[in-house]
């Protein structure tokens, strides 16, 4: 059964009190600042809570999520998160994590018109066109899987080209981009390619 909204607030009070008991002064310390080493860019999907699946505590992971984990070159939301985390917080790793069974990818393949989402997933349709030769011969389920993975690789490529990341590498900053994909069926993350550590 789904929890009530009041339950969420009660959960929060319990969580805060347990955490303070377990590690006295933790909130006072966290209020002073953050220095995460990782930026997570993932899908908004409720089944993939980044801190939970990577075992990271509050303060350890800077996060940006959107439908289908896209890196769009004129998205000021993503670009601000990236710029701040890479150049001010100086995270050491940018993790682009997609997932199999992504509803955003599915929508780009064969979705019924659905307002603003149609426009948002347009880059995925372009990806389908660019890879039609490899995708077309595959059965539809394999096409879907392949596209979820190709989408991660394309977004990593987009990330690599951003001004913020180029600037960090240009200044000799240590920064790796990781291409990961999460499997809903197993709860496990698969690494799609070696990290990219420079231009
Ligand atoms: Co998704």
CSV table of C-alpha atoms and ligand atoms in Angstrom, one decimal:
chain,number,residue,atom,x,y,z
A,1,UNK,CA,0.0,0.0,0.0
A,2,UNK,CA,1.2,3.5,-0.8
A,3,UNK,CA,2.1,5.6,2.2
A,4,UNK,CA,0.1,8.7,3.0
A,5,UNK,CA,1.6,12.2,2.7
A,6,UNK,CA,1.6,12.5,6.5
A,7,UNK,CA,3.7,9.3,6.7
A,8,UNK,CA,6.4,11.0,4.6
A,9,UNK,CA,6.8,13.7,7.2
A,10,UNK,CA,6.8,11.2,10.1
A,11,UNK,CA,9.4,9.2,8.2
A,12,UNK,CA,11.5,12.3,7.9
A,13,UNK,CA,11.3,13.1,11.6
A,14,UNK,CA,12.3,9.6,12.5
A,15,UNK,CA,15.1,9.6,10.0
A,16,UNK,CA,16.6,12.9,11.2
A,17,UNK,CA,16.4,11.9,14.8
A,18,UNK,CA,18.0,8.5,14.2
A,19,UNK,CA,20.8,10.0,12.1
A,20,UNK,CA,21.5,12.6,14.8
A,21,UNK,CA,21.6,9.9,17.4
A,22,UNK,CA,23.9,7.7,15.3
A,23,UNK,CA,26.2,10.6,14.4
A,24,UNK,CA,25.8,13.6,16.7
A,25,UNK,CA,26.4,17.0,15.1
A,26,UNK,CA,26.0,15.6,11.5
A,27,UNK,CA,23.4,18.1,10.5
A,28,UNK,CA,25.3,21.1,12.0
A,29,UNK,CA,28.4,19.9,10.1
A,30,UNK,CA,26.5,19.4,6.8
A,31,UNK,CA,24.9,22.9,7.0
A,32,UNK,CA,28.3,24.4,6.7
A,33,UNK,CA,29.0,23.1,3.2
A,34,UNK,CA,29.3,20.2,0.8
A,35,UNK,CA,32.2,18.6,-1.0
A,36,UNK,CA,30.8,15.6,-3.0
A,37,UNK,CA,33.2,13.8,-5.4
A,38,UNK,CA,30.5,12.5,-7.7
A,39,UNK,CA,27.9,14.0,-10.0
A,40,UNK,CA,25.1,11.7,-11.0
A,41,UNK,CA,23.1,12.4,-14.1
A,42,UNK,CA,20.3,9.9,-14.4
A,43,UNK,CA,16.7,9.3,-15.3
A,44,UNK,CA,13.8,10.7,-13.2
A,45,UNK,CA,12.4,7.2,-12.9
A,46,UNK,CA,11.3,6.4,-9.3
A,47,UNK,CA,12.9,3.0,-9.3
A,48,UNK,CA,16.4,4.3,-9.6
A,49,UNK,CA,17.2,6.4,-6.4
A,50,UNK,CA,20.9,7.2,-7.0
A,51,UNK,CA,22.1,7.4,-3.4
A,52,UNK,CA,20.3,4.2,-2.4
A,53,UNK,CA,21.7,2.1,-5.3
A,54,UNK,CA,25.3,3.3,-4.8
A,55,UNK,CA,25.3,3.3,-1.0
A,56,UNK,CA,26.2,7.0,-0.7
A,57,UNK,CA,25.2,9.2,2.2
A,58,UNK,CA,23.8,12.8,2.0
A,59,UNK,CA,26.6,15.1,1.0
A,60,UNK,CA,28.4,12.5,-1.2
A,61,UNK,CA,26.5,12.7,-4.5
A,62,UNK,CA,25.5,15.8,-6.5
A,63,UNK,CA,22.4,14.9,-8.6
A,64,UNK,CA,20.7,15.9,-11.8
A,65,UNK,CA,17.8,13.8,-13.1
A,66,UNK,CA,15.5,14.2,-16.1
A,67,UNK,CA,13.4,12.0,-18.4
A,68,UNK,CA,15.7,9.6,-20.2
A,69,UNK,CA,18.9,11.1,-18.7
A,70,UNK,CA,19.5,13.5,-21.6
A,71,UNK,CA,22.3,16.0,-21.9
A,72,UNK,CA,20.9,18.7,-24.1
A,73,UNK,CA,23.3,21.4,-25.1
A,74,UNK,CA,20.8,24.3,-24.4
A,75,UNK,CA,19.3,22.9,-21.2
A,76,UNK,CA,20.2,25.6,-18.6
A,77,UNK,CA,19.1,23.3,-15.8
A,78,UNK,CA,21.5,20.5,-16.6
A,79,UNK,CA,24.3,23.0,-17.7
A,80,UNK,CA,24.1,24.9,-14.4
A,81,UNK,CA,24.3,21.7,-12.3
A,82,UNK,CA,27.2,20.5,-14.4
A,83,UNK,CA,29.0,23.9,-14.3
A,84,UNK,CA,28.6,24.3,-10.6
A,85,UNK,CA,29.6,20.8,-9.6
A,86,UNK,CA,32.5,20.5,-12.0
A,87,UNK,CA,34.0,24.0,-11.6
A,88,UNK,CA,33.0,25.1,-8.1
A,89,UNK,CA,32.7,21.8,-6.2
A,90,UNK,CA,35.3,20.1,-8.4
A,91,UNK,CA,33.7,16.7,-8.4
A,92,UNK,CA,36.1,14.0,-9.7
A,93,UNK,CA,33.6,11.8,-11.5
A,94,UNK,CA,30.6,12.5,-13.6
A,95,UNK,CA,28.4,9.5,-13.8
A,96,UNK,CA,25.9,9.3,-16.7
A,97,UNK,CA,23.6,6.4,-15.7
A,98,UNK,CA,20.8,5.3,-17.9
A,99,UNK,CA,18.6,2.3,-17.5
A,100,UNK,CA,17.0,-0.5,-19.5
A,101,UNK,CA,13.2,-0.3,-19.8
A,102,UNK,CA,13.3,3.5,-19.8
A,103,UNK,CA,9.8,5.0,-20.4
A,104,UNK,CA,11.3,8.1,-22.0
A,105,UNK,CA,13.2,6.0,-24.6
A,106,UNK,CA,10.1,3.9,-25.2
A,107,UNK,CA,8.1,7.1,-25.8
A,108,UNK,CA,10.6,8.2,-28.4
A,109,UNK,CA,10.3,4.8,-30.2
A,110,UNK,CA,6.5,4.5,-30.4
A,111,UNK,CA,4.7,6.8,-27.9
A,112,UNK,CA,1.3,8.4,-28.5
A,113,UNK,CA,1.5,12.2,-28.6
A,114,UNK,CA,2.0,13.4,-25.0
A,115,UNK,CA,2.5,17.2,-25.0
A,116,UNK,CA,5.8,18.6,-23.9
A,117,UNK,CA,7.4,15.1,-23.5
A,118,UNK,CA,7.3,14.6,-27.3
A,119,UNK,CA,9.7,17.6,-27.7
A,120,UNK,CA,11.9,16.6,-24.8
A,121,UNK,CA,12.7,13.1,-26.3
A,122,UNK,CA,13.3,14.5,-29.8
A,123,UNK,CA,17.1,13.8,-29.3
A,124,UNK,CA,16.3,10.1,-28.8
A,125,UNK,CA,14.4,10.1,-32.1
A,126,UNK,CA,17.5,11.6,-33.8
A,127,UNK,CA,19.5,8.8,-32.2
A,128,UNK,CA,17.1,6.2,-33.6
A,129,UNK,CA,17.6,7.7,-37.1
A,130,UNK,CA,21.3,7.9,-36.8
A,131,UNK,CA,21.5,4.2,-35.8
A,132,UNK,CA,18.6,2.8,-38.0
A,133,UNK,CA,21.0,0.4,-39.8
A,134,UNK,CA,22.0,-1.4,-36.6
A,135,UNK,CA,18.6,-1.1,-34.9
A,136,UNK,CA,16.2,-2.1,-37.7
A,137,UNK,CA,17.3,-5.8,-38.0
A,138,UNK,CA,16.8,-6.4,-34.3
A,139,UNK,CA,13.6,-7.7,-32.8
A,140,UNK,CA,11.7,-4.9,-31.0
A,141,UNK,CA,12.8,-5.9,-27.4
A,142,UNK,CA,16.5,-6.0,-28.4
A,143,UNK,CA,16.0,-2.7,-30.3
A,144,UNK,CA,14.7,-1.1,-27.1
A,145,UNK,CA,17.6,-2.4,-25.0
A,146,UNK,CA,20.2,-1.4,-27.5
A,147,UNK,CA,18.7,2.1,-27.7
A,148,UNK,CA,18.8,2.5,-24.0
A,149,UNK,CA,22.5,1.7,-24.1
A,150,UNK,CA,23.2,3.8,-27.2
A,151,UNK,CA,21.5,6.7,-25.5
A,152,UNK,CA,23.9,6.6,-22.6
A,153,UNK,CA,26.9,6.6,-24.9
A,154,UNK,CA,25.4,9.5,-26.9
A,155,UNK,CA,24.8,11.5,-23.7
A,156,UNK,CA,28.4,10.8,-22.5
A,157,UNK,CA,29.6,12.2,-25.8
A,158,UNK,CA,27.4,15.3,-25.4
A,159,UNK,CA,28.9,15.7,-21.9
A,160,UNK,CA,32.4,15.4,-23.1
A,161,UNK,CA,31.8,18.4,-25.5
A,162,UNK,CA,30.4,20.7,-22.9
A,163,UNK,CA,32.3,23.9,-22.1
A,164,UNK,CA,32.4,23.1,-18.4
A,165,UNK,CA,34.1,19.8,-18.8
A,166,UNK,CA,36.4,21.1,-21.5
A,167,UNK,CA,37.3,24.0,-19.2
A,168,UNK,CA,38.1,21.6,-16.3
A,169,UNK,CA,40.3,19.4,-18.4
A,170,UNK,CA,42.0,22.4,-19.9
A,171,UNK,CA,42.9,23.6,-16.4
A,172,UNK,CA,44.4,20.2,-15.6
A,173,UNK,CA,41.6,19.2,-13.3
A,174,UNK,CA,41.2,15.4,-12.6
A,175,UNK,CA,37.7,14.5,-14.0
A,176,UNK,CA,36.4,11.2,-15.4
A,177,UNK,CA,33.1,10.7,-17.2
A,178,UNK,CA,31.5,7.3,-16.7
A,179,UNK,CA,28.9,5.5,-18.9
A,180,UNK,CA,26.7,3.2,-16.8
A,181,UNK,CA,23.4,1.5,-17.3
A,182,UNK,CA,21.1,0.1,-14.5
A,183,UNK,CA,19.2,-3.1,-14.9
A,184,UNK,CA,15.8,-2.9,-13.3
A,185,UNK,CA,15.5,-6.7,-13.2
A,186,UNK,CA,18.6,-7.3,-11.1
A,187,UNK,CA,19.2,-4.0,-9.4
A,188,UNK,CA,22.7,-4.0,-10.8
A,189,UNK,CA,24.7,-1.4,-12.7
A,190,UNK,CA,26.6,-2.4,-15.8
A,191,UNK,CA,29.6,-0.3,-17.0
A,192,UNK,CA,29.2,0.4,-20.7
A,193,UNK,CA,32.7,1.7,-21.5
A,194,UNK,CA,35.9,2.7,-19.9
A,195,UNK,CA,35.8,6.1,-18.2
A,196,UNK,CA,36.8,9.2,-20.3
A,197,UNK,CA,39.5,11.0,-18.4
A,198,UNK,CA,40.5,13.9,-20.8
A,199,UNK,CA,39.9,15.6,-24.1
B,1,LIG,CO1,13.9,6.3,-17.6
